[in-house]
PDB file of C-alpha atoms in Angstrom:
ATOM      1  CA  LYS G   1     -18.710 -39.751   1.481  1.00 67.00           C
ATOM      2  CA  ALA G   2     -17.530 -39.318   5.058  1.00 79.00           C
ATOM      3  CA  GLY G   3     -17.208 -35.747   6.283  1.00 91.00           C
ATOM      4  CA  VAL G   4     -14.319 -34.009   7.965  1.00 95.00           C
ATOM      5  CA  THR G   5     -13.421 -35.707  11.218  1.00 96.00           C
ATOM      6  CA  GLN G   6     -11.565 -34.242  14.149  1.00 97.00           C
ATOM      7  CA  THR G   7     -10.089 -35.938  17.164  1.00 97.00           C
ATOM      8  CA  PRO G   8     -10.378 -35.657  20.027  1.00 97.00           C
ATOM      9  CA  ARG G   9     -13.673 -33.833  20.409  1.00 95.00           C
ATOM     10  CA  TYR G  10     -12.841 -32.554  23.875  1.00 96.00           C
ATOM     11  CA  LEU G  11      -9.573 -31.866  25.677  1.00 96.00           C
ATOM     12  CA  ILE G  12      -8.690 -30.467  29.061  1.00 97.00           C
ATOM     13  CA  LYS G  13      -5.128 -29.291  29.630  1.00 97.00           C
ATOM     14  CA  THR G  14      -3.287 -27.113  32.118  1.00 97.00           C
ATOM     15  CA  ARG G  15      -1.241 -24.009  31.447  1.00 97.00           C
ATOM     16  CA  GLY G  16       2.214 -24.700  30.100  1.00 97.00           C
ATOM     17  CA  GLN G  17       1.336 -28.046  28.569  1.00 97.00           C
ATOM     18  CA  GLN G  18       1.229 -28.725  24.859  1.00 97.00           C
ATOM     19  CA  VAL G  19      -1.529 -30.281  22.792  1.00 98.00           C
ATOM     20  CA  THR G  20      -1.921 -31.915  19.380  1.00 98.00           C
ATOM     21  CA  LEU G  21      -5.200 -31.939  17.493  1.00 98.00           C
ATOM     22  CA  SER G  22      -5.928 -34.098  14.485  1.00 98.00           C
ATOM     23  CA  CYS G  23      -8.030 -33.592  11.380  1.00 98.00           C
ATOM     24  CA  SER G  24      -8.935 -36.006   8.595  1.00 97.00           C
ATOM     25  CA  PRO G  25     -10.299 -34.238   5.519  1.00 96.00           C
ATOM     26  CA  ILE G  26     -12.943 -35.464   3.145  1.00 94.00           C
ATOM     27  CA  SER G  27     -11.513 -38.134   0.882  1.00 93.00           C
ATOM     28  CA  GLY G  28      -9.869 -36.506  -2.133  1.00 90.00           C
ATOM     29  CA  HIS G  29      -9.531 -33.092  -0.533  1.00 90.00           C
ATOM     30  CA  ARG G  30      -5.972 -31.817  -0.452  1.00 89.00           C
ATOM     31  CA  SER G  31      -6.429 -28.501   1.305  1.00 90.00           C
ATOM     32  CA  VAL G  32      -6.887 -28.319   5.068  1.00 93.00           C
ATOM     33  CA  SER G  33      -7.422 -25.108   7.016  1.00 93.00           C
ATOM     34  CA  TRP G  34      -7.557 -24.534  10.753  1.00 96.00           C
ATOM     35  CA  TYR G  35      -9.578 -21.935  12.657  1.00 94.00           C
ATOM     36  CA  GLN G  36      -9.883 -20.879  16.263  1.00 96.00           C
ATOM     37  CA  GLN G  37     -13.371 -19.960  17.467  1.00 92.00           C
ATOM     38  CA  THR G  38     -13.900 -18.023  20.683  1.00 91.00           C
ATOM     39  CA  PRO G  39     -16.871 -15.986  21.964  1.00 86.00           C
ATOM     40  CA  GLY G  40     -14.783 -12.806  22.055  1.00 83.00           C
ATOM     41  CA  GLN G  41     -12.841 -13.033  18.790  1.00 84.00           C
ATOM     42  CA  GLY G  42     -15.157 -15.162  16.695  1.00 86.00           C
ATOM     43  CA  LEU G  43     -13.613 -17.321  13.977  1.00 89.00           C
ATOM     44  CA  GLN G  44      -9.984 -16.602  13.274  1.00 91.00           C
ATOM     45  CA  PHE G  45      -7.887 -18.230  10.567  1.00 90.00           C
ATOM     46  CA  LEU G  46      -4.819 -20.077  11.815  1.00 94.00           C
ATOM     47  CA  PHE G  47      -3.247 -21.635   8.728  1.00 91.00           C
ATOM     48  CA  GLU G  48      -3.871 -23.631   5.593  1.00 91.00           C
ATOM     49  CA  TYR G  49      -1.996 -26.615   4.227  1.00 92.00           C
ATOM     50  CA  PHE G  50      -2.024 -27.936   0.706  1.00 89.00           C
ATOM     51  CA  SER G  51      -0.001 -30.940  -0.422  1.00 88.00           C
ATOM     52  CA  GLU G  52       1.998 -30.977   2.820  1.00 92.00           C
ATOM     53  CA  THR G  53       2.985 -27.295   2.492  1.00 91.00           C
ATOM     54  CA  GLN G  54       1.751 -24.403   4.555  1.00 91.00           C
ATOM     55  CA  ARG G  55       0.239 -22.045   2.020  1.00 86.00           C
ATOM     56  CA  ASN G  56      -1.407 -19.364   4.148  1.00 84.00           C
ATOM     57  CA  LYS G  57      -0.919 -18.285   7.718  1.00 89.00           C
ATOM     58  CA  GLY G  58      -2.999 -16.128  10.011  1.00 89.00           C
ATOM     59  CA  ASN G  59      -1.818 -13.782  12.719  1.00 90.00           C
ATOM     60  CA  PHE G  60      -1.080 -16.176  15.569  1.00 95.00           C
ATOM     61  CA  PRO G  61       2.097 -16.599  17.635  1.00 96.00           C
ATOM     62  CA  GLY G  62       4.647 -19.273  16.823  1.00 95.00           C
ATOM     63  CA  ARG G  63       3.272 -21.465  19.613  1.00 97.00           C
ATOM     64  CA  PHE G  64       0.655 -22.508  17.080  1.00 97.00           C
ATOM     65  CA  SER G  65       1.999 -24.807  14.415  1.00 97.00           C
ATOM     66  CA  GLY G  66       0.711 -27.435  12.072  1.00 97.00           C
ATOM     67  CA  ARG G  67       1.623 -30.000   9.524  1.00 97.00           C
ATOM     68  CA  GLN G  68       0.037 -32.094   6.837  1.00 97.00           C
ATOM     69  CA  PHE G  69       0.836 -35.654   5.907  1.00 96.00           C
ATOM     70  CA  SER G  70       0.973 -37.279   2.491  1.00 95.00           C
ATOM     71  CA  ASN G  71      -2.551 -38.669   2.955  1.00 94.00           C
ATOM     72  CA  SER G  72      -3.784 -35.070   3.545  1.00 94.00           C
ATOM     73  CA  ARG G  73      -4.483 -35.638   7.220  1.00 97.00           C
ATOM     74  CA  SER G  74      -3.389 -32.675   9.276  1.00 97.00           C
ATOM     75  CA  GLU G  75      -2.364 -31.972  12.833  1.00 98.00           C
ATOM     76  CA  MET G  76      -2.042 -28.742  14.707  1.00 98.00           C
ATOM     77  CA  ASN G  77       0.054 -28.274  17.792  1.00 98.00           C
ATOM     78  CA  VAL G  78      -0.126 -25.644  20.489  1.00 97.00           C
ATOM     79  CA  SER G  79       2.827 -25.432  22.830  1.00 95.00           C
ATOM     80  CA  THR G  80       3.075 -23.716  26.217  1.00 96.00           C
ATOM     81  CA  LEU G  81      -0.677 -23.436  26.572  1.00 97.00           C
ATOM     82  CA  GLU G  82      -2.220 -20.256  27.971  1.00 97.00           C
ATOM     83  CA  LEU G  83      -5.664 -19.731  29.455  1.00 96.00           C
ATOM     84  CA  GLY G  84      -6.586 -17.675  26.391  1.00 95.00           C
ATOM     85  CA  ASP G  85      -6.050 -20.681  24.134  1.00 97.00           C
ATOM     86  CA  SER G  86      -9.312 -22.179  25.394  1.00 97.00           C
ATOM     87  CA  ALA G  87     -11.459 -22.347  22.285  1.00 96.00           C
ATOM     88  CA  LEU G  88     -13.169 -24.498  19.718  1.00 94.00           C
ATOM     89  CA  TYR G  89     -10.641 -25.446  17.038  1.00 96.00           C
ATOM     90  CA  LEU G  90     -12.210 -26.110  13.678  1.00 95.00           C
ATOM     91  CA  CYS G  91     -10.696 -27.845  10.716  1.00 95.00           C
ATOM     92  CA  ALA G  92     -11.995 -27.389   7.187  1.00 93.00           C
ATOM     93  CA  SER G  93     -11.123 -29.141   3.948  1.00 92.00           C
ATOM     94  CA  SER G  94     -11.671 -28.257   0.322  1.00 88.00           C
ATOM     95  CA  SER G  95     -11.134 -30.027  -2.947  1.00 81.00           C
ATOM     96  CA  ALA G  96      -9.844 -27.405  -5.321  1.00 65.00           C
ATOM     97  CA  GLN G  97      -6.482 -25.761  -5.347  1.00 63.00           C
ATOM     98  CA  GLY G  98      -7.471 -22.286  -4.263  1.00 55.00           C
ATOM     99  CA  ARG G  99      -7.977 -20.738  -7.650  1.00 54.00           C
ATOM    100  CA  GLY G 100      -9.741 -17.401  -7.467  1.00 50.00           C
ATOM    101  CA  GLY G 101     -11.057 -17.824  -3.954  1.00 50.00           C
ATOM    102  CA  THR G 102     -14.122 -19.819  -4.954  1.00 57.00           C
ATOM    103  CA  ASP G 103     -13.379 -23.021  -3.124  1.00 72.00           C
ATOM    104  CA  THR G 104     -15.999 -24.171  -0.657  1.00 81.00           C
ATOM    105  CA  GLN G 105     -14.703 -25.248   2.715  1.00 86.00           C
ATOM    106  CA  TYR G 106     -16.313 -28.127   4.575  1.00 90.00           C
ATOM    107  CA  PHE G 107     -15.955 -28.035   8.329  1.00 92.00           C
ATOM    108  CA  GLY G 108     -15.491 -30.707  10.939  1.00 94.00           C
ATOM    109  CA  PRO G 109     -17.306 -30.670  14.298  1.00 92.00           C
ATOM    110  CA  GLY G 110     -14.327 -29.143  16.083  1.00 94.00           C
ATOM    111  CA  THR G 111     -12.179 -29.937  19.096  1.00 96.00           C
ATOM    112  CA  ARG G 112     -13.149 -28.126  22.287  1.00 95.00           C
ATOM    113  CA  LEU G 113      -9.948 -27.273  24.181  1.00 97.00           C
ATOM    114  CA  THR G 114     -10.150 -26.082  27.760  1.00 97.00           C
ATOM    115  CA  VAL G 115      -6.993 -24.783  29.428  1.00 97.00           C
ATOM    116  CA  LEU G 116      -7.062 -24.673  33.243  1.00 96.00           C
TER     117      LEU G 116
ATOM    118  CA  GLY D   1      -7.342  -5.714   4.883  1.00 81.00           C
ATOM    119  CA  ASP D   2     -10.250  -7.961   4.085  1.00 85.00           C
ATOM    120  CA  SER D   3     -13.041  -8.071   6.635  1.00 90.00           C
ATOM    121  CA  VAL D   4     -16.696  -8.909   7.140  1.00 94.00           C
ATOM    122  CA  THR D   5     -19.158  -7.056   9.335  1.00 94.00           C
ATOM    123  CA  GLN D   6     -22.466  -8.628  10.192  1.00 93.00           C
ATOM    124  CA  MET D   7     -25.442  -7.654  12.214  1.00 85.00           C
ATOM    125  CA  GLU D   8     -25.157  -8.088  15.949  1.00 83.00           C
ATOM    126  CA  GLY D   9     -27.412 -10.587  17.595  1.00 83.00           C
ATOM    127  CA  PRO D  10     -29.105 -12.236  19.145  1.00 94.00           C
ATOM    128  CA  VAL D  11     -32.173 -12.198  16.950  1.00 96.00           C
ATOM    129  CA  THR D  12     -35.435 -13.687  18.185  1.00 97.00           C
ATOM    130  CA  LEU D  13     -38.314 -14.233  15.786  1.00 97.00           C
ATOM    131  CA  SER D  14     -41.647 -15.958  15.861  1.00 97.00           C
ATOM    132  CA  GLU D  15     -42.195 -18.899  13.545  1.00 97.00           C
ATOM    133  CA  GLU D  16     -43.135 -17.831   9.992  1.00 96.00           C
ATOM    134  CA  ALA D  17     -41.638 -14.375  10.422  1.00 97.00           C
ATOM    135  CA  PHE D  18     -39.382 -12.798   7.787  1.00 97.00           C
ATOM    136  CA  LEU D  19     -35.654 -12.932   8.449  1.00 97.00           C
ATOM    137  CA  THR D  20     -32.916 -10.552   7.368  1.00 97.00           C
ATOM    138  CA  ILE D  21     -29.355 -10.738   8.637  1.00 97.00           C
ATOM    139  CA  ASN D  22     -27.182  -7.941   7.312  1.00 97.00           C
ATOM    140  CA  CYS D  23     -23.644  -8.536   6.085  1.00 97.00           C
ATOM    141  CA  THR D  24     -21.215  -6.081   4.529  1.00 97.00           C
ATOM    142  CA  TYR D  25     -17.651  -6.682   3.478  1.00 95.00           C
ATOM    143  CA  THR D  26     -14.400  -4.912   2.746  1.00 94.00           C
ATOM    144  CA  ALA D  27     -12.085  -6.451   0.199  1.00 90.00           C
ATOM    145  CA  THR D  28     -10.070  -5.487  -2.833  1.00 82.00           C
ATOM    146  CA  GLY D  29     -10.841  -7.202  -6.061  1.00 81.00           C
ATOM    147  CA  TYR D  30     -13.672  -9.686  -6.403  1.00 83.00           C
ATOM    148  CA  PRO D  31     -14.149 -11.952  -3.403  1.00 89.00           C
ATOM    149  CA  SER D  32     -16.465 -14.918  -3.192  1.00 90.00           C
ATOM    150  CA  LEU D  33     -19.101 -14.597  -0.491  1.00 94.00           C
ATOM    151  CA  PHE D  34     -20.592 -17.280   1.713  1.00 94.00           C
ATOM    152  CA  TRP D  35     -23.131 -17.887   4.430  1.00 97.00           C
ATOM    153  CA  TYR D  36     -22.421 -20.686   6.874  1.00 96.00           C
ATOM    154  CA  VAL D  37     -24.674 -21.983   9.645  1.00 96.00           C
ATOM    155  CA  GLN D  38     -23.620 -23.547  12.934  1.00 93.00           C
ATOM    156  CA  TYR D  39     -26.022 -25.645  14.978  1.00 91.00           C
ATOM    157  CA  PRO D  40     -25.298 -26.242  18.664  1.00 86.00           C
ATOM    158  CA  GLY D  41     -22.361 -28.559  19.217  1.00 80.00           C
ATOM    159  CA  GLU D  42     -21.552 -28.834  15.532  1.00 83.00           C
ATOM    160  CA  GLY D  43     -19.123 -27.384  13.016  1.00 86.00           C
ATOM    161  CA  LEU D  44     -20.053 -24.924  10.310  1.00 91.00           C
ATOM    162  CA  GLN D  45     -22.151 -26.008   7.355  1.00 92.00           C
ATOM    163  CA  LEU D  46     -22.232 -24.179   4.054  1.00 93.00           C
ATOM    164  CA  LEU D  47     -25.659 -22.622   3.557  1.00 96.00           C
ATOM    165  CA  LEU D  48     -25.133 -20.768   0.277  1.00 96.00           C
ATOM    166  CA  LYS D  49     -22.537 -18.911  -1.735  1.00 94.00           C
ATOM    167  CA  ALA D  50     -22.079 -16.423  -4.570  1.00 94.00           C
ATOM    168  CA  THR D  51     -18.936 -15.982  -6.582  1.00 90.00           C
ATOM    169  CA  LYS D  52     -19.553 -12.806  -8.579  1.00 90.00           C
ATOM    170  CA  ALA D  53     -21.519  -9.580  -8.506  1.00 92.00           C
ATOM    171  CA  ASP D  54     -25.311  -9.899  -8.877  1.00 94.00           C
ATOM    172  CA  ASP D  55     -25.191 -13.657  -8.253  1.00 94.00           C
ATOM    173  CA  LYS D  56     -27.933 -14.938  -5.967  1.00 97.00           C
ATOM    174  CA  GLY D  57     -27.164 -17.878  -3.737  1.00 96.00           C
ATOM    175  CA  SER D  58     -30.080 -19.892  -2.411  1.00 97.00           C
ATOM    176  CA  ASN D  59     -30.672 -23.007  -0.330  1.00 96.00           C
ATOM    177  CA  LYS D  60     -33.425 -24.317   1.972  1.00 95.00           C
ATOM    178  CA  GLY D  61     -35.483 -21.148   1.467  1.00 97.00           C
ATOM    179  CA  PHE D  62     -32.578 -18.839   2.327  1.00 98.00           C
ATOM    180  CA  GLU D  63     -31.318 -16.347  -0.237  1.00 98.00           C
ATOM    181  CA  ALA D  64     -28.550 -13.772  -0.507  1.00 98.00           C
ATOM    182  CA  THR D  65     -27.530 -11.547  -3.409  1.00 97.00           C
ATOM    183  CA  TYR D  66     -23.978 -10.366  -4.018  1.00 96.00           C
ATOM    184  CA  ARG D  67     -24.227  -6.560  -4.261  1.00 96.00           C
ATOM    185  CA  LYS D  68     -20.921  -5.058  -5.282  1.00 93.00           C
ATOM    186  CA  GLU D  69     -22.195  -1.486  -5.342  1.00 94.00           C
ATOM    187  CA  THR D  70     -23.148  -1.665  -1.657  1.00 95.00           C
ATOM    188  CA  THR D  71     -20.548  -4.347  -0.733  1.00 95.00           C
ATOM    189  CA  SER D  72     -23.298  -6.383   0.874  1.00 97.00           C
ATOM    190  CA  PHE D  73     -24.523  -9.970   1.032  1.00 97.00           C
ATOM    191  CA  HIS D  74     -27.608  -9.905   3.235  1.00 98.00           C
ATOM    192  CA  LEU D  75     -29.247 -13.199   4.196  1.00 98.00           C
ATOM    193  CA  GLU D  76     -33.035 -13.459   3.890  1.00 98.00           C
ATOM    194  CA  LYS D  77     -35.727 -16.042   4.427  1.00 98.00           C
ATOM    195  CA  GLY D  78     -39.407 -15.454   3.930  1.00 96.00           C
ATOM    196  CA  SER D  79     -40.737 -17.715   6.669  1.00 96.00           C
ATOM    197  CA  VAL D  80     -38.479 -19.045   9.407  1.00 97.00           C
ATOM    198  CA  GLN D  81     -39.017 -22.294  11.282  1.00 97.00           C
ATOM    199  CA  VAL D  82     -37.963 -23.398  14.746  1.00 96.00           C
ATOM    200  CA  SER D  83     -35.398 -25.674  13.105  1.00 95.00           C
ATOM    201  CA  ASP D  84     -33.635 -22.591  11.676  1.00 96.00           C
ATOM    202  CA  SER D  85     -32.452 -21.640  15.158  1.00 96.00           C
ATOM    203  CA  ALA D  86     -28.662 -21.519  14.886  1.00 96.00           C
ATOM    204  CA  VAL D  87     -25.733 -19.144  14.516  1.00 95.00           C
ATOM    205  CA  TYR D  88     -25.206 -17.705  11.040  1.00 97.00           C
ATOM    206  CA  PHE D  89     -21.827 -16.574   9.738  1.00 96.00           C
ATOM    207  CA  CYS D  90     -21.097 -14.427   6.724  1.00 96.00           C
ATOM    208  CA  ALA D  91     -17.687 -14.990   5.139  1.00 94.00           C
ATOM    209  CA  LEU D  92     -15.537 -13.962   2.215  1.00 91.00           C
ATOM    210  CA  SER D  93     -12.666 -15.582   0.391  1.00 87.00           C
ATOM    211  CA  ARG D  94     -10.500 -13.627  -1.977  1.00 76.00           C
ATOM    212  CA  THR D  95      -7.269 -15.508  -2.346  1.00 68.00           C
ATOM    213  CA  GLY D  96      -6.952 -19.229  -2.126  1.00 62.00           C
ATOM    214  CA  ASN D  97      -8.602 -20.798   0.866  1.00 67.00           C
ATOM    215  CA  GLN D  98      -8.142 -18.005   3.390  1.00 77.00           C
ATOM    216  CA  PHE D  99     -11.599 -17.144   4.660  1.00 85.00           C
ATOM    217  CA  TYR D 100     -12.630 -14.114   6.698  1.00 89.00           C
ATOM    218  CA  PHE D 101     -15.691 -14.587   8.878  1.00 91.00           C
ATOM    219  CA  GLY D 102     -18.073 -12.194  10.520  1.00 93.00           C
ATOM    220  CA  THR D 103     -18.719 -12.481  14.237  1.00 91.00           C
ATOM    221  CA  GLY D 104     -21.854 -14.555  13.775  1.00 93.00           C
ATOM    222  CA  THR D 105     -25.524 -13.798  14.424  1.00 95.00           C
ATOM    223  CA  SER D 106     -27.484 -16.011  16.760  1.00 95.00           C
ATOM    224  CA  LEU D 107     -31.051 -16.682  15.659  1.00 96.00           C
ATOM    225  CA  THR D 108     -33.740 -18.132  17.895  1.00 97.00           C
ATOM    226  CA  VAL D 109     -37.135 -18.937  16.413  1.00 97.00           C
ATOM    227  CA  ILE D 110     -39.964 -19.416  18.875  1.00 97.00           C
ATOM    228  CA  PRO D 111     -43.152 -21.369  18.090  1.00 95.00           C
TER     229      PRO D 111
END
């Protein structure tokens, strides 16, 4: 079974631009979560989508948004980029529906975003 | 709120040494606990998990026991190898798929 894939792997943008990152979950997985990883803040939860609906949201400004398509693929968008948005953005998928917090998340390799 | 605190790194060990990486958590109710590993340039991989108190997760020689009385989930391995060099993350999940991760502990194993 193919793993979680993320595209692109690397991106360089300038301040004020916007960016869209893509994630394809493991086949059959309906839940997709996004995380931001930085050396200073570690791994921080952005949001989770299940069946095209945002189910959980972390504490990030509205510049960060996402969506999920009917085939479970997900995109996240960051508008008006700031230098502090430079990070590794990780996508994770899981198969179950979030019952009782026991679902295992499987991570993609990440998209490295650099904002100049 | 929910949170995970793990031992600061970096940790440097000689091959075949014993490894312990401490992890404690704060959460209401009964979270599931996880250890993930991240190799350079890669995403996180699940190493092991435990879903209830006193459960022991194990994989590839690594073990961790869910201790509710001490709210801990320490990672141990009896004999580390150079290939174990990576960053290790402790995490909890209490509701749905919202995970809380520790800050990560970098491990370097030298021959």
